[in-house]
């Protein structure tokens, strides 16, 4: 286990673990900070869980942050239905309702979570603000690493075609997870790269079953934020990365124009792992959008 560079900051923030039944299945979620503080609800990316966004949480003291594991990932049970964008959006809407929040809140989605969050808001969920980190702003197959995405499609198809036990083993293969991690990390810091690889080794294979994972993967490469942006009428902050391999910067500039009310901020010299490589920078931009102490 590689120590987290953000552990000391995170240790100063109170954390509570919860379980809630949402649409017939159990959602595990974590609550950081103190009750009564401005609320931010987080939605993590594909094959991750709540741990991945903790470096950003560590840089946002003074908020009550709600961070669930998506259905079928981490400690949350799969959905009682298809793991498609409509299913995840309906889950997010029901999860927020189950929180019974007293007042407004900010919604933040990272990567695949940016699609889920955008679909939910376009469908009627009403946060006061929406933050999208590393938003999927164009089809993944068209990104700078389109070849890698097509290889990923072949990988998931092969895992689906194999007998269940063999397919499950392929999906959890540590060598393949490491190739993905090495490809996405842009930092030159050896310590930070070790931490990123350790995080992916520990949590990237924390999914409940093969079928729900394959459904979620198909959803992740079949949709992007563009299709939902015109129907989102709350203020939106896009935090993009200069070297993102999944959505190029040109596509992010095109994406921001699709929203009625949005602004784009770009973090230089990082890729699709803003939450690991530049969480402090991301947090500062979030604080500029969601003022500390204001109703969130």
PDB file of C-alpha atoms in Angstrom:
ATOM      1  CA  UNK A   1       0.000   0.000   0.000  1.00  0.00           C
ATOM      2  CA  UNK A   2       1.403   3.384  -1.047  1.00  0.00           C
ATOM      3  CA  UNK A   3       0.664   6.244   1.382  1.00  0.00           C
ATOM      4  CA  UNK A   4      -1.672   8.909   0.045  1.00  0.00           C
ATOM      5  CA  UNK A   5      -0.074  12.333  -0.498  1.00  0.00           C
ATOM      6  CA  UNK A   6      -3.376  13.764   0.741  1.00  0.00           C
ATOM      7  CA  UNK A   7      -3.799  11.622   3.881  1.00  0.00           C
ATOM      8  CA  UNK A   8      -2.886  14.350   6.379  1.00  0.00           C
ATOM      9  CA  UNK A   9      -5.457  16.754   4.895  1.00  0.00           C
ATOM     10  CA  UNK A  10      -8.151  14.086   4.769  1.00  0.00           C
ATOM     11  CA  UNK A  11      -7.575  13.024   8.370  1.00  0.00           C
ATOM     12  CA  UNK A  12      -8.667  16.483   9.536  1.00  0.00           C
ATOM     13  CA  UNK A  13     -12.099  16.034   7.937  1.00  0.00           C
ATOM     14  CA  UNK A  14     -14.690  13.946   9.835  1.00  0.00           C
ATOM     15  CA  UNK A  15     -16.073  11.004   7.825  1.00  0.00           C
ATOM     16  CA  UNK A  16     -19.144   8.815   8.351  1.00  0.00           C
ATOM     17  CA  UNK A  17     -20.156   5.712   6.401  1.00  0.00           C
ATOM     18  CA  UNK A  18     -23.778   4.990   5.472  1.00  0.00           C
ATOM     19  CA  UNK A  19     -25.978   2.434   3.676  1.00  0.00           C
ATOM     20  CA  UNK A  20     -29.254   3.465   2.015  1.00  0.00           C
ATOM     21  CA  UNK A  21     -31.755   1.501  -0.063  1.00  0.00           C
ATOM     22  CA  UNK A  22     -32.207   3.250  -3.411  1.00  0.00           C
ATOM     23  CA  UNK A  23     -34.605   1.869  -6.043  1.00  0.00           C
ATOM     24  CA  UNK A  24     -34.538  -1.522  -4.377  1.00  0.00           C
ATOM     25  CA  UNK A  25     -30.772  -1.977  -3.991  1.00  0.00           C
ATOM     26  CA  UNK A  26     -28.219  -0.910  -1.394  1.00  0.00           C
ATOM     27  CA  UNK A  27     -26.098   2.175  -2.004  1.00  0.00           C
ATOM     28  CA  UNK A  28     -22.999   2.660   0.147  1.00  0.00           C
ATOM     29  CA  UNK A  29     -22.043   6.285   0.681  1.00  0.00           C
ATOM     30  CA  UNK A  30     -19.629   8.366   2.704  1.00  0.00           C
ATOM     31  CA  UNK A  31     -20.228  11.750   4.314  1.00  0.00           C
ATOM     32  CA  UNK A  32     -17.281  14.097   4.897  1.00  0.00           C
ATOM     33  CA  UNK A  33     -17.365  17.261   6.963  1.00  0.00           C
ATOM     34  CA  UNK A  34     -19.943  18.620   9.381  1.00  0.00           C
ATOM     35  CA  UNK A  35     -23.754  18.599   9.126  1.00  0.00           C
ATOM     36  CA  UNK A  36     -25.087  22.029   8.262  1.00  0.00           C
ATOM     37  CA  UNK A  37     -22.184  22.951   5.978  1.00  0.00           C
ATOM     38  CA  UNK A  38     -22.763  23.653   2.257  1.00  0.00           C
ATOM     39  CA  UNK A  39     -23.367  20.361   0.446  1.00  0.00           C
ATOM     40  CA  UNK A  40     -21.535  18.873  -2.547  1.00  0.00           C
ATOM     41  CA  UNK A  41     -22.682  15.509  -3.937  1.00  0.00           C
ATOM     42  CA  UNK A  42     -19.983  13.583  -5.850  1.00  0.00           C
ATOM     43  CA  UNK A  43     -20.333  11.046  -8.678  1.00  0.00           C
ATOM     44  CA  UNK A  44     -17.146   9.094  -9.452  1.00  0.00           C
ATOM     45  CA  UNK A  45     -16.008   7.607 -12.756  1.00  0.00           C
ATOM     46  CA  UNK A  46     -16.161   4.208 -14.435  1.00  0.00           C
ATOM     47  CA  UNK A  47     -14.683   1.287 -12.451  1.00  0.00           C
ATOM     48  CA  UNK A  48     -13.771   3.603  -9.585  1.00  0.00           C
ATOM     49  CA  UNK A  49     -15.428   4.126  -6.229  1.00  0.00           C
ATOM     50  CA  UNK A  50     -15.600   6.915  -3.654  1.00  0.00           C
ATOM     51  CA  UNK A  51     -11.882   6.603  -2.820  1.00  0.00           C
ATOM     52  CA  UNK A  52     -10.903   8.141  -6.167  1.00  0.00           C
ATOM     53  CA  UNK A  53     -12.378  11.531  -5.335  1.00  0.00           C
ATOM     54  CA  UNK A  54     -10.958  11.701  -1.799  1.00  0.00           C
ATOM     55  CA  UNK A  55      -7.967  13.830  -2.898  1.00  0.00           C
ATOM     56  CA  UNK A  56     -10.437  16.519  -4.009  1.00  0.00           C
ATOM     57  CA  UNK A  57     -12.432  16.056  -0.789  1.00  0.00           C
ATOM     58  CA  UNK A  58      -9.216  16.583   1.171  1.00  0.00           C
ATOM     59  CA  UNK A  59      -8.847  20.005  -0.448  1.00  0.00           C
ATOM     60  CA  UNK A  60     -12.431  21.132   0.258  1.00  0.00           C
ATOM     61  CA  UNK A  61     -12.699  21.568   4.040  1.00  0.00           C
ATOM     62  CA  UNK A  62     -15.741  23.419   5.283  1.00  0.00           C
ATOM     63  CA  UNK A  63     -18.232  21.507   3.155  1.00  0.00           C
ATOM     64  CA  UNK A  64     -20.508  18.562   3.818  1.00  0.00           C
ATOM     65  CA  UNK A  65     -19.522  16.236   0.993  1.00  0.00           C
ATOM     66  CA  UNK A  66     -21.645  13.209   0.078  1.00  0.00           C
ATOM     67  CA  UNK A  67     -19.773  10.581  -1.955  1.00  0.00           C
ATOM     68  CA  UNK A  68     -21.564   7.341  -2.950  1.00  0.00           C
ATOM     69  CA  UNK A  69     -20.213   4.299  -4.720  1.00  0.00           C
ATOM     70  CA  UNK A  70     -22.059   3.981  -8.027  1.00  0.00           C
ATOM     71  CA  UNK A  71     -24.358   0.929  -8.242  1.00  0.00           C
ATOM     72  CA  UNK A  72     -22.319  -2.171  -9.068  1.00  0.00           C
ATOM     73  CA  UNK A  73     -19.023  -0.585  -7.967  1.00  0.00           C
ATOM     74  CA  UNK A  74     -17.187  -0.444  -4.651  1.00  0.00           C
ATOM     75  CA  UNK A  75     -19.544  -1.493  -1.876  1.00  0.00           C
ATOM     76  CA  UNK A  76     -22.813  -0.604  -3.628  1.00  0.00           C
ATOM     77  CA  UNK A  77     -25.077  -3.352  -4.953  1.00  0.00           C
ATOM     78  CA  UNK A  78     -25.954  -3.430  -8.668  1.00  0.00           C
ATOM     79  CA  UNK A  79     -29.048  -1.701  -9.966  1.00  0.00           C
ATOM     80  CA  UNK A  80     -32.285  -3.633 -10.021  1.00  0.00           C
ATOM     81  CA  UNK A  81     -32.462  -3.070 -13.785  1.00  0.00           C
ATOM     82  CA  UNK A  82     -30.221  -2.133 -16.731  1.00  0.00           C
ATOM     83  CA  UNK A  83     -26.903  -0.429 -16.006  1.00  0.00           C
ATOM     84  CA  UNK A  84     -27.398   2.156 -18.717  1.00  0.00           C
ATOM     85  CA  UNK A  85     -27.327   5.942 -18.553  1.00  0.00           C
ATOM     86  CA  UNK A  86     -31.071   6.136 -17.919  1.00  0.00           C
ATOM     87  CA  UNK A  87     -30.712   3.643 -15.063  1.00  0.00           C
ATOM     88  CA  UNK A  88     -27.803   5.473 -13.445  1.00  0.00           C
ATOM     89  CA  UNK A  89     -29.534   8.853 -13.843  1.00  0.00           C
ATOM     90  CA  UNK A  90     -32.703   7.504 -12.214  1.00  0.00           C
ATOM     91  CA  UNK A  91     -30.577   6.091  -9.375  1.00  0.00           C
ATOM     92  CA  UNK A  92     -28.834   9.448  -8.831  1.00  0.00           C
ATOM     93  CA  UNK A  93     -32.161  11.281  -8.743  1.00  0.00           C
ATOM     94  CA  UNK A  94     -33.525   8.802  -6.190  1.00  0.00           C
ATOM     95  CA  UNK A  95     -30.313   8.851  -4.137  1.00  0.00           C
ATOM     96  CA  UNK A  96     -30.360  12.636  -3.807  1.00  0.00           C
ATOM     97  CA  UNK A  97     -34.045  12.476  -2.835  1.00  0.00           C
ATOM     98  CA  UNK A  98     -33.208   9.888  -0.152  1.00  0.00           C
ATOM     99  CA  UNK A  99     -30.643  12.285   1.351  1.00  0.00           C
ATOM    100  CA  UNK A 100     -33.485  14.690   2.204  1.00  0.00           C
ATOM    101  CA  UNK A 101     -31.154  17.643   1.845  1.00  0.00           C
ATOM    102  CA  UNK A 102     -32.250  20.785   3.636  1.00  0.00           C
ATOM    103  CA  UNK A 103     -31.570  23.400   0.987  1.00  0.00           C
ATOM    104  CA  UNK A 104     -29.626  23.674  -2.228  1.00  0.00           C
ATOM    105  CA  UNK A 105     -26.540  21.656  -3.140  1.00  0.00           C
ATOM    106  CA  UNK A 106     -23.820  21.371  -5.760  1.00  0.00           C
ATOM    107  CA  UNK A 107     -23.463  18.245  -7.903  1.00  0.00           C
ATOM    108  CA  UNK A 108     -20.023  17.138  -9.153  1.00  0.00           C
ATOM    109  CA  UNK A 109     -19.358  14.373 -11.668  1.00  0.00           C
ATOM    110  CA  UNK A 110     -15.981  13.052 -12.800  1.00  0.00           C
ATOM    111  CA  UNK A 111     -15.428  11.309 -16.167  1.00  0.00           C
ATOM    112  CA  UNK A 112     -18.224   8.702 -16.551  1.00  0.00           C
ATOM    113  CA  UNK A 113     -19.811  10.454 -13.585  1.00  0.00           C
ATOM    114  CA  UNK A 114     -20.004  13.613 -15.722  1.00  0.00           C
ATOM    115  CA  UNK A 115     -22.334  11.759 -18.108  1.00  0.00           C
ATOM    116  CA  UNK A 116     -24.462  10.344 -15.275  1.00  0.00           C
ATOM    117  CA  UNK A 117     -24.716  13.722 -13.523  1.00  0.00           C
ATOM    118  CA  UNK A 118     -25.527  15.569 -16.750  1.00  0.00           C
ATOM    119  CA  UNK A 119     -28.201  13.040 -17.736  1.00  0.00           C
ATOM    120  CA  UNK A 120     -29.822  13.331 -14.304  1.00  0.00           C
ATOM    121  CA  UNK A 121     -29.869  17.143 -14.369  1.00  0.00           C
ATOM    122  CA  UNK A 122     -31.170  17.193 -17.945  1.00  0.00           C
ATOM    123  CA  UNK A 123     -33.899  14.830 -16.747  1.00  0.00           C
ATOM    124  CA  UNK A 124     -35.042  17.065 -13.898  1.00  0.00           C
ATOM    125  CA  UNK A 125     -32.598  16.789 -10.972  1.00  0.00           C
ATOM    126  CA  UNK A 126     -32.141  20.290  -9.564  1.00  0.00           C
ATOM    127  CA  UNK A 127     -28.760  21.096  -8.029  1.00  0.00           C
ATOM    128  CA  UNK A 128     -27.935  24.761  -7.662  1.00  0.00           C
ATOM    129  CA  UNK A 129     -24.671  24.253  -9.550  1.00  0.00           C
ATOM    130  CA  UNK A 130     -23.071  21.487 -11.606  1.00  0.00           C
ATOM    131  CA  UNK A 131     -19.319  20.803 -11.731  1.00  0.00           C
ATOM    132  CA  UNK A 132     -17.925  18.411 -14.353  1.00  0.00           C
ATOM    133  CA  UNK A 133     -14.306  17.278 -13.898  1.00  0.00           C
ATOM    134  CA  UNK A 134     -12.643  15.632 -16.924  1.00  0.00           C
ATOM    135  CA  UNK A 135     -16.043  15.717 -18.662  1.00  0.00           C
ATOM    136  CA  UNK A 136     -16.639  13.236 -21.466  1.00  0.00           C
ATOM    137  CA  UNK A 137     -17.346  15.869 -24.093  1.00  0.00           C
ATOM    138  CA  UNK A 138     -17.103  13.745 -27.228  1.00  0.00           C
ATOM    139  CA  UNK A 139     -17.396  10.059 -28.183  1.00  0.00           C
ATOM    140  CA  UNK A 140     -14.584   8.148 -26.506  1.00  0.00           C
ATOM    141  CA  UNK A 141     -13.803   6.348 -29.767  1.00  0.00           C
ATOM    142  CA  UNK A 142     -12.931   9.707 -31.356  1.00  0.00           C
ATOM    143  CA  UNK A 143     -10.542  10.898 -28.635  1.00  0.00           C
ATOM    144  CA  UNK A 144      -6.745  11.211 -28.899  1.00  0.00           C
ATOM    145  CA  UNK A 145      -6.517   7.626 -27.629  1.00  0.00           C
ATOM    146  CA  UNK A 146      -9.305   6.303 -29.849  1.00  0.00           C
ATOM    147  CA  UNK A 147      -7.171   3.270 -30.694  1.00  0.00           C
ATOM    148  CA  UNK A 148      -6.813   2.498 -26.982  1.00  0.00           C
ATOM    149  CA  UNK A 149     -10.569   2.816 -26.551  1.00  0.00           C
ATOM    150  CA  UNK A 150     -11.185   0.401 -29.409  1.00  0.00           C
ATOM    151  CA  UNK A 151      -8.765  -2.015 -27.777  1.00  0.00           C
ATOM    152  CA  UNK A 152     -10.750  -1.602 -24.551  1.00  0.00           C
ATOM    153  CA  UNK A 153     -13.956  -2.425 -26.441  1.00  0.00           C
ATOM    154  CA  UNK A 154     -12.313  -5.607 -27.746  1.00  0.00           C
ATOM    155  CA  UNK A 155     -11.116  -6.427 -24.222  1.00  0.00           C
ATOM    156  CA  UNK A 156     -14.603  -6.112 -22.739  1.00  0.00           C
ATOM    157  CA  UNK A 157     -16.159  -8.072 -25.597  1.00  0.00           C
ATOM    158  CA  UNK A 158     -13.652 -10.866 -25.055  1.00  0.00           C
ATOM    159  CA  UNK A 159     -14.439 -10.897 -21.334  1.00  0.00           C
ATOM    160  CA  UNK A 160     -18.138 -11.180 -22.175  1.00  0.00           C
ATOM    161  CA  UNK A 161     -17.580 -14.061 -24.593  1.00  0.00           C
ATOM    162  CA  UNK A 162     -15.572 -16.175 -22.141  1.00  0.00           C
ATOM    163  CA  UNK A 163     -17.162 -18.446 -19.512  1.00  0.00           C
ATOM    164  CA  UNK A 164     -18.124 -16.361 -16.484  1.00  0.00           C
ATOM    165  CA  UNK A 165     -15.225 -17.354 -14.236  1.00  0.00           C
ATOM    166  CA  UNK A 166     -12.618 -16.839 -16.955  1.00  0.00           C
ATOM    167  CA  UNK A 167     -14.205 -13.569 -18.084  1.00  0.00           C
ATOM    168  CA  UNK A 168     -14.269 -12.285 -14.513  1.00  0.00           C
ATOM    169  CA  UNK A 169     -10.558 -13.090 -14.154  1.00  0.00           C
ATOM    170  CA  UNK A 170      -9.732 -11.233 -17.368  1.00  0.00           C
ATOM    171  CA  UNK A 171     -11.598  -8.153 -16.177  1.00  0.00           C
ATOM    172  CA  UNK A 172      -9.622  -8.158 -12.921  1.00  0.00           C
ATOM    173  CA  UNK A 173      -6.239  -8.850 -14.557  1.00  0.00           C
ATOM    174  CA  UNK A 174      -3.682  -6.680 -12.754  1.00  0.00           C
ATOM    175  CA  UNK A 175      -1.373  -6.381 -15.775  1.00  0.00           C
ATOM    176  CA  UNK A 176      -4.153  -4.889 -17.900  1.00  0.00           C
ATOM    177  CA  UNK A 177      -5.145  -2.528 -15.071  1.00  0.00           C
ATOM    178  CA  UNK A 178      -1.507  -1.400 -14.818  1.00  0.00           C
ATOM    179  CA  UNK A 179      -1.270  -0.700 -18.562  1.00  0.00           C
ATOM    180  CA  UNK A 180      -4.351   1.507 -18.252  1.00  0.00           C
ATOM    181  CA  UNK A 181      -2.897   3.296 -15.238  1.00  0.00           C
ATOM    182  CA  UNK A 182       0.478   3.916 -16.862  1.00  0.00           C
ATOM    183  CA  UNK A 183      -1.197   5.220 -20.023  1.00  0.00           C
ATOM    184  CA  UNK A 184      -3.395   7.718 -18.204  1.00  0.00           C
ATOM    185  CA  UNK A 185      -0.929   9.100 -15.643  1.00  0.00           C
ATOM    186  CA  UNK A 186       0.934  12.204 -16.856  1.00  0.00           C
ATOM    187  CA  UNK A 187       2.763  13.275 -13.698  1.00  0.00           C
ATOM    188  CA  UNK A 188       6.547  13.045 -13.608  1.00  0.00           C
ATOM    189  CA  UNK A 189       6.519  12.514  -9.852  1.00  0.00           C
ATOM    190  CA  UNK A 190       7.508   8.924  -9.073  1.00  0.00           C
ATOM    191  CA  UNK A 191       5.811   9.112  -5.691  1.00  0.00           C
ATOM    192  CA  UNK A 192       2.540  10.299  -7.204  1.00  0.00           C
ATOM    193  CA  UNK A 193       2.687   7.699  -9.986  1.00  0.00           C
ATOM    194  CA  UNK A 194       3.151   4.958  -7.386  1.00  0.00           C
ATOM    195  CA  UNK A 195       0.128   6.285  -5.509  1.00  0.00           C
ATOM    196  CA  UNK A 196      -1.994   6.360  -8.682  1.00  0.00           C
ATOM    197  CA  UNK A 197      -1.022   2.817  -9.634  1.00  0.00           C
ATOM    198  CA  UNK A 198      -1.720   1.626  -6.090  1.00  0.00           C
ATOM    199  CA  UNK A 199      -5.161   3.253  -6.155  1.00  0.00           C
ATOM    200  CA  UNK A 200      -6.017   1.536  -9.433  1.00  0.00           C
ATOM    201  CA  UNK A 201      -4.656  -1.806  -8.177  1.00  0.00           C
ATOM    202  CA  UNK A 202      -6.803  -1.582  -5.051  1.00  0.00           C
ATOM    203  CA  UNK A 203     -10.071  -0.147  -6.344  1.00  0.00           C
ATOM    204  CA  UNK A 204     -10.311  -0.471 -10.137  1.00  0.00           C
ATOM    205  CA  UNK A 205     -11.506  -4.069  -9.878  1.00  0.00           C
ATOM    206  CA  UNK A 206     -13.984  -3.479  -7.048  1.00  0.00           C
ATOM    207  CA  UNK A 207     -17.039  -4.217  -9.165  1.00  0.00           C
ATOM    208  CA  UNK A 208     -19.855  -6.581  -8.217  1.00  0.00           C
ATOM    209  CA  UNK A 209     -20.242  -8.791 -11.288  1.00  0.00           C
ATOM    210  CA  UNK A 210     -19.281  -9.125 -14.915  1.00  0.00           C
ATOM    211  CA  UNK A 211     -22.676  -8.366 -16.458  1.00  0.00           C
ATOM    212  CA  UNK A 212     -23.257  -5.046 -14.701  1.00  0.00           C
ATOM    213  CA  UNK A 213     -19.683  -3.967 -15.492  1.00  0.00           C
ATOM    214  CA  UNK A 214     -20.099  -4.751 -19.186  1.00  0.00           C
ATOM    215  CA  UNK A 215     -23.412  -2.883 -19.284  1.00  0.00           C
ATOM    216  CA  UNK A 216     -21.784   0.119 -17.613  1.00  0.00           C
ATOM    217  CA  UNK A 217     -18.880   0.033 -20.064  1.00  0.00           C
ATOM    218  CA  UNK A 218     -21.241   0.037 -23.040  1.00  0.00           C
ATOM    219  CA  UNK A 219     -23.026   3.017 -21.486  1.00  0.00           C
ATOM    220  CA  UNK A 220     -19.718   4.846 -20.951  1.00  0.00           C
ATOM    221  CA  UNK A 221     -18.662   4.619 -24.622  1.00  0.00           C
ATOM    222  CA  UNK A 222     -22.135   5.086 -26.135  1.00  0.00           C
ATOM    223  CA  UNK A 223     -22.918   8.482 -24.578  1.00  0.00           C
ATOM    224  CA  UNK A 224     -21.257  11.781 -23.773  1.00  0.00           C
ATOM    225  CA  UNK A 225     -22.188  15.049 -22.108  1.00  0.00           C
ATOM    226  CA  UNK A 226     -22.988  16.811 -25.405  1.00  0.00           C
ATOM    227  CA  UNK A 227     -26.390  15.150 -25.749  1.00  0.00           C
ATOM    228  CA  UNK A 228     -27.556  16.488 -22.364  1.00  0.00           C
ATOM    229  CA  UNK A 229     -25.888  19.927 -22.262  1.00  0.00           C
ATOM    230  CA  UNK A 230     -28.599  21.992 -24.011  1.00  0.00           C
ATOM    231  CA  UNK A 231     -31.200  20.856 -21.440  1.00  0.00           C
ATOM    232  CA  UNK A 232     -29.130  21.830 -18.396  1.00  0.00           C
ATOM    233  CA  UNK A 233     -30.235  25.247 -17.174  1.00  0.00           C
ATOM    234  CA  UNK A 234     -28.166  25.536 -13.989  1.00  0.00           C
ATOM    235  CA  UNK A 235     -24.703  27.168 -13.917  1.00  0.00           C
ATOM    236  CA  UNK A 236     -22.019  24.696 -14.976  1.00  0.00           C
ATOM    237  CA  UNK A 237     -18.258  24.629 -14.404  1.00  0.00           C
ATOM    238  CA  UNK A 238     -16.199  22.393 -16.694  1.00  0.00           C
ATOM    239  CA  UNK A 239     -12.742  21.530 -15.353  1.00  0.00           C
ATOM    240  CA  UNK A 240     -10.808  20.045 -18.245  1.00  0.00           C
ATOM    241  CA  UNK A 241      -7.254  18.776 -18.647  1.00  0.00           C
ATOM    242  CA  UNK A 242      -4.799  19.988 -21.243  1.00  0.00           C
ATOM    243  CA  UNK A 243      -3.546  16.443 -21.973  1.00  0.00           C
ATOM    244  CA  UNK A 244      -6.745  14.426 -21.596  1.00  0.00           C
ATOM    245  CA  UNK A 245      -6.519  11.274 -23.725  1.00  0.00           C
ATOM    246  CA  UNK A 246     -10.279  10.697 -23.766  1.00  0.00           C
ATOM    247  CA  UNK A 247     -11.709  14.123 -24.660  1.00  0.00           C
ATOM    248  CA  UNK A 248      -9.369  16.511 -26.498  1.00  0.00           C
ATOM    249  CA  UNK A 249      -9.282  20.142 -25.468  1.00  0.00           C
ATOM    250  CA  UNK A 250     -10.849  21.244 -28.757  1.00  0.00           C
ATOM    251  CA  UNK A 251     -13.906  19.122 -27.928  1.00  0.00           C
ATOM    252  CA  UNK A 252     -14.123  20.695 -24.458  1.00  0.00           C
ATOM    253  CA  UNK A 253     -14.216  24.166 -26.007  1.00  0.00           C
ATOM    254  CA  UNK A 254     -17.026  22.994 -28.287  1.00  0.00           C
ATOM    255  CA  UNK A 255     -18.838  21.363 -25.350  1.00  0.00           C
ATOM    256  CA  UNK A 256     -18.984  24.500 -23.194  1.00  0.00           C
ATOM    257  CA  UNK A 257     -20.853  26.306 -25.989  1.00  0.00           C
ATOM    258  CA  UNK A 258     -23.682  23.744 -25.819  1.00  0.00           C
ATOM    259  CA  UNK A 259     -24.708  24.751 -22.282  1.00  0.00           C
ATOM    260  CA  UNK A 260     -26.989  27.721 -21.675  1.00  0.00           C
ATOM    261  CA  UNK A 261     -24.769  28.874 -18.775  1.00  0.00           C
ATOM    262  CA  UNK A 262     -21.292  27.356 -18.484  1.00  0.00           C
ATOM    263  CA  UNK A 263     -17.639  28.222 -18.223  1.00  0.00           C
ATOM    264  CA  UNK A 264     -14.548  26.162 -18.987  1.00  0.00           C
ATOM    265  CA  UNK A 265     -11.338  26.126 -16.964  1.00  0.00           C
ATOM    266  CA  UNK A 266      -8.311  24.145 -18.114  1.00  0.00           C
ATOM    267  CA  UNK A 267      -5.622  22.641 -15.881  1.00  0.00           C
ATOM    268  CA  UNK A 268      -2.295  22.439 -17.745  1.00  0.00           C
ATOM    269  CA  UNK A 269       0.065  19.476 -17.916  1.00  0.00           C
ATOM    270  CA  UNK A 270      -2.416  16.883 -16.626  1.00  0.00           C
ATOM    271  CA  UNK A 271      -4.576  14.257 -18.306  1.00  0.00           C
ATOM    272  CA  UNK A 272      -7.687  12.307 -17.402  1.00  0.00           C
ATOM    273  CA  UNK A 273      -6.637  11.934 -13.750  1.00  0.00           C
ATOM    274  CA  UNK A 274      -7.197  15.477 -12.470  1.00  0.00           C
ATOM    275  CA  UNK A 275      -8.592  13.988  -9.248  1.00  0.00           C
ATOM    276  CA  UNK A 276      -5.218  12.363  -8.523  1.00  0.00           C
ATOM    277  CA  UNK A 277      -2.704  14.677 -10.200  1.00  0.00           C
ATOM    278  CA  UNK A 278      -4.160  18.137  -9.512  1.00  0.00           C
ATOM    279  CA  UNK A 279      -6.859  17.884  -6.827  1.00  0.00           C
ATOM    280  CA  UNK A 280      -5.763  21.098  -5.121  1.00  0.00           C
ATOM    281  CA  UNK A 281      -5.949  23.028  -8.383  1.00  0.00           C
ATOM    282  CA  UNK A 282      -9.381  21.521  -9.114  1.00  0.00           C
ATOM    283  CA  UNK A 283     -10.558  22.408  -5.602  1.00  0.00           C
ATOM    284  CA  UNK A 284      -9.451  26.041  -5.987  1.00  0.00           C
ATOM    285  CA  UNK A 285     -11.477  26.299  -9.175  1.00  0.00           C
ATOM    286  CA  UNK A 286     -14.463  24.696  -7.465  1.00  0.00           C
ATOM    287  CA  UNK A 287     -14.173  27.206  -4.604  1.00  0.00           C
ATOM    288  CA  UNK A 288     -14.237  30.005  -7.159  1.00  0.00           C
ATOM    289  CA  UNK A 289     -17.503  28.598  -8.475  1.00  0.00           C
ATOM    290  CA  UNK A 290     -19.032  27.461  -5.178  1.00  0.00           C
ATOM    291  CA  UNK A 291     -17.948  30.123  -2.652  1.00  0.00           C
ATOM    292  CA  UNK A 292     -17.063  28.721   0.756  1.00  0.00           C
ATOM    293  CA  UNK A 293     -19.782  29.475   3.264  1.00  0.00           C
ATOM    294  CA  UNK A 294     -22.396  30.239   0.613  1.00  0.00           C
ATOM    295  CA  UNK A 295     -25.481  28.105   0.284  1.00  0.00           C
ATOM    296  CA  UNK A 296     -24.431  25.260  -1.968  1.00  0.00           C
TER     297      UNK A 296
END
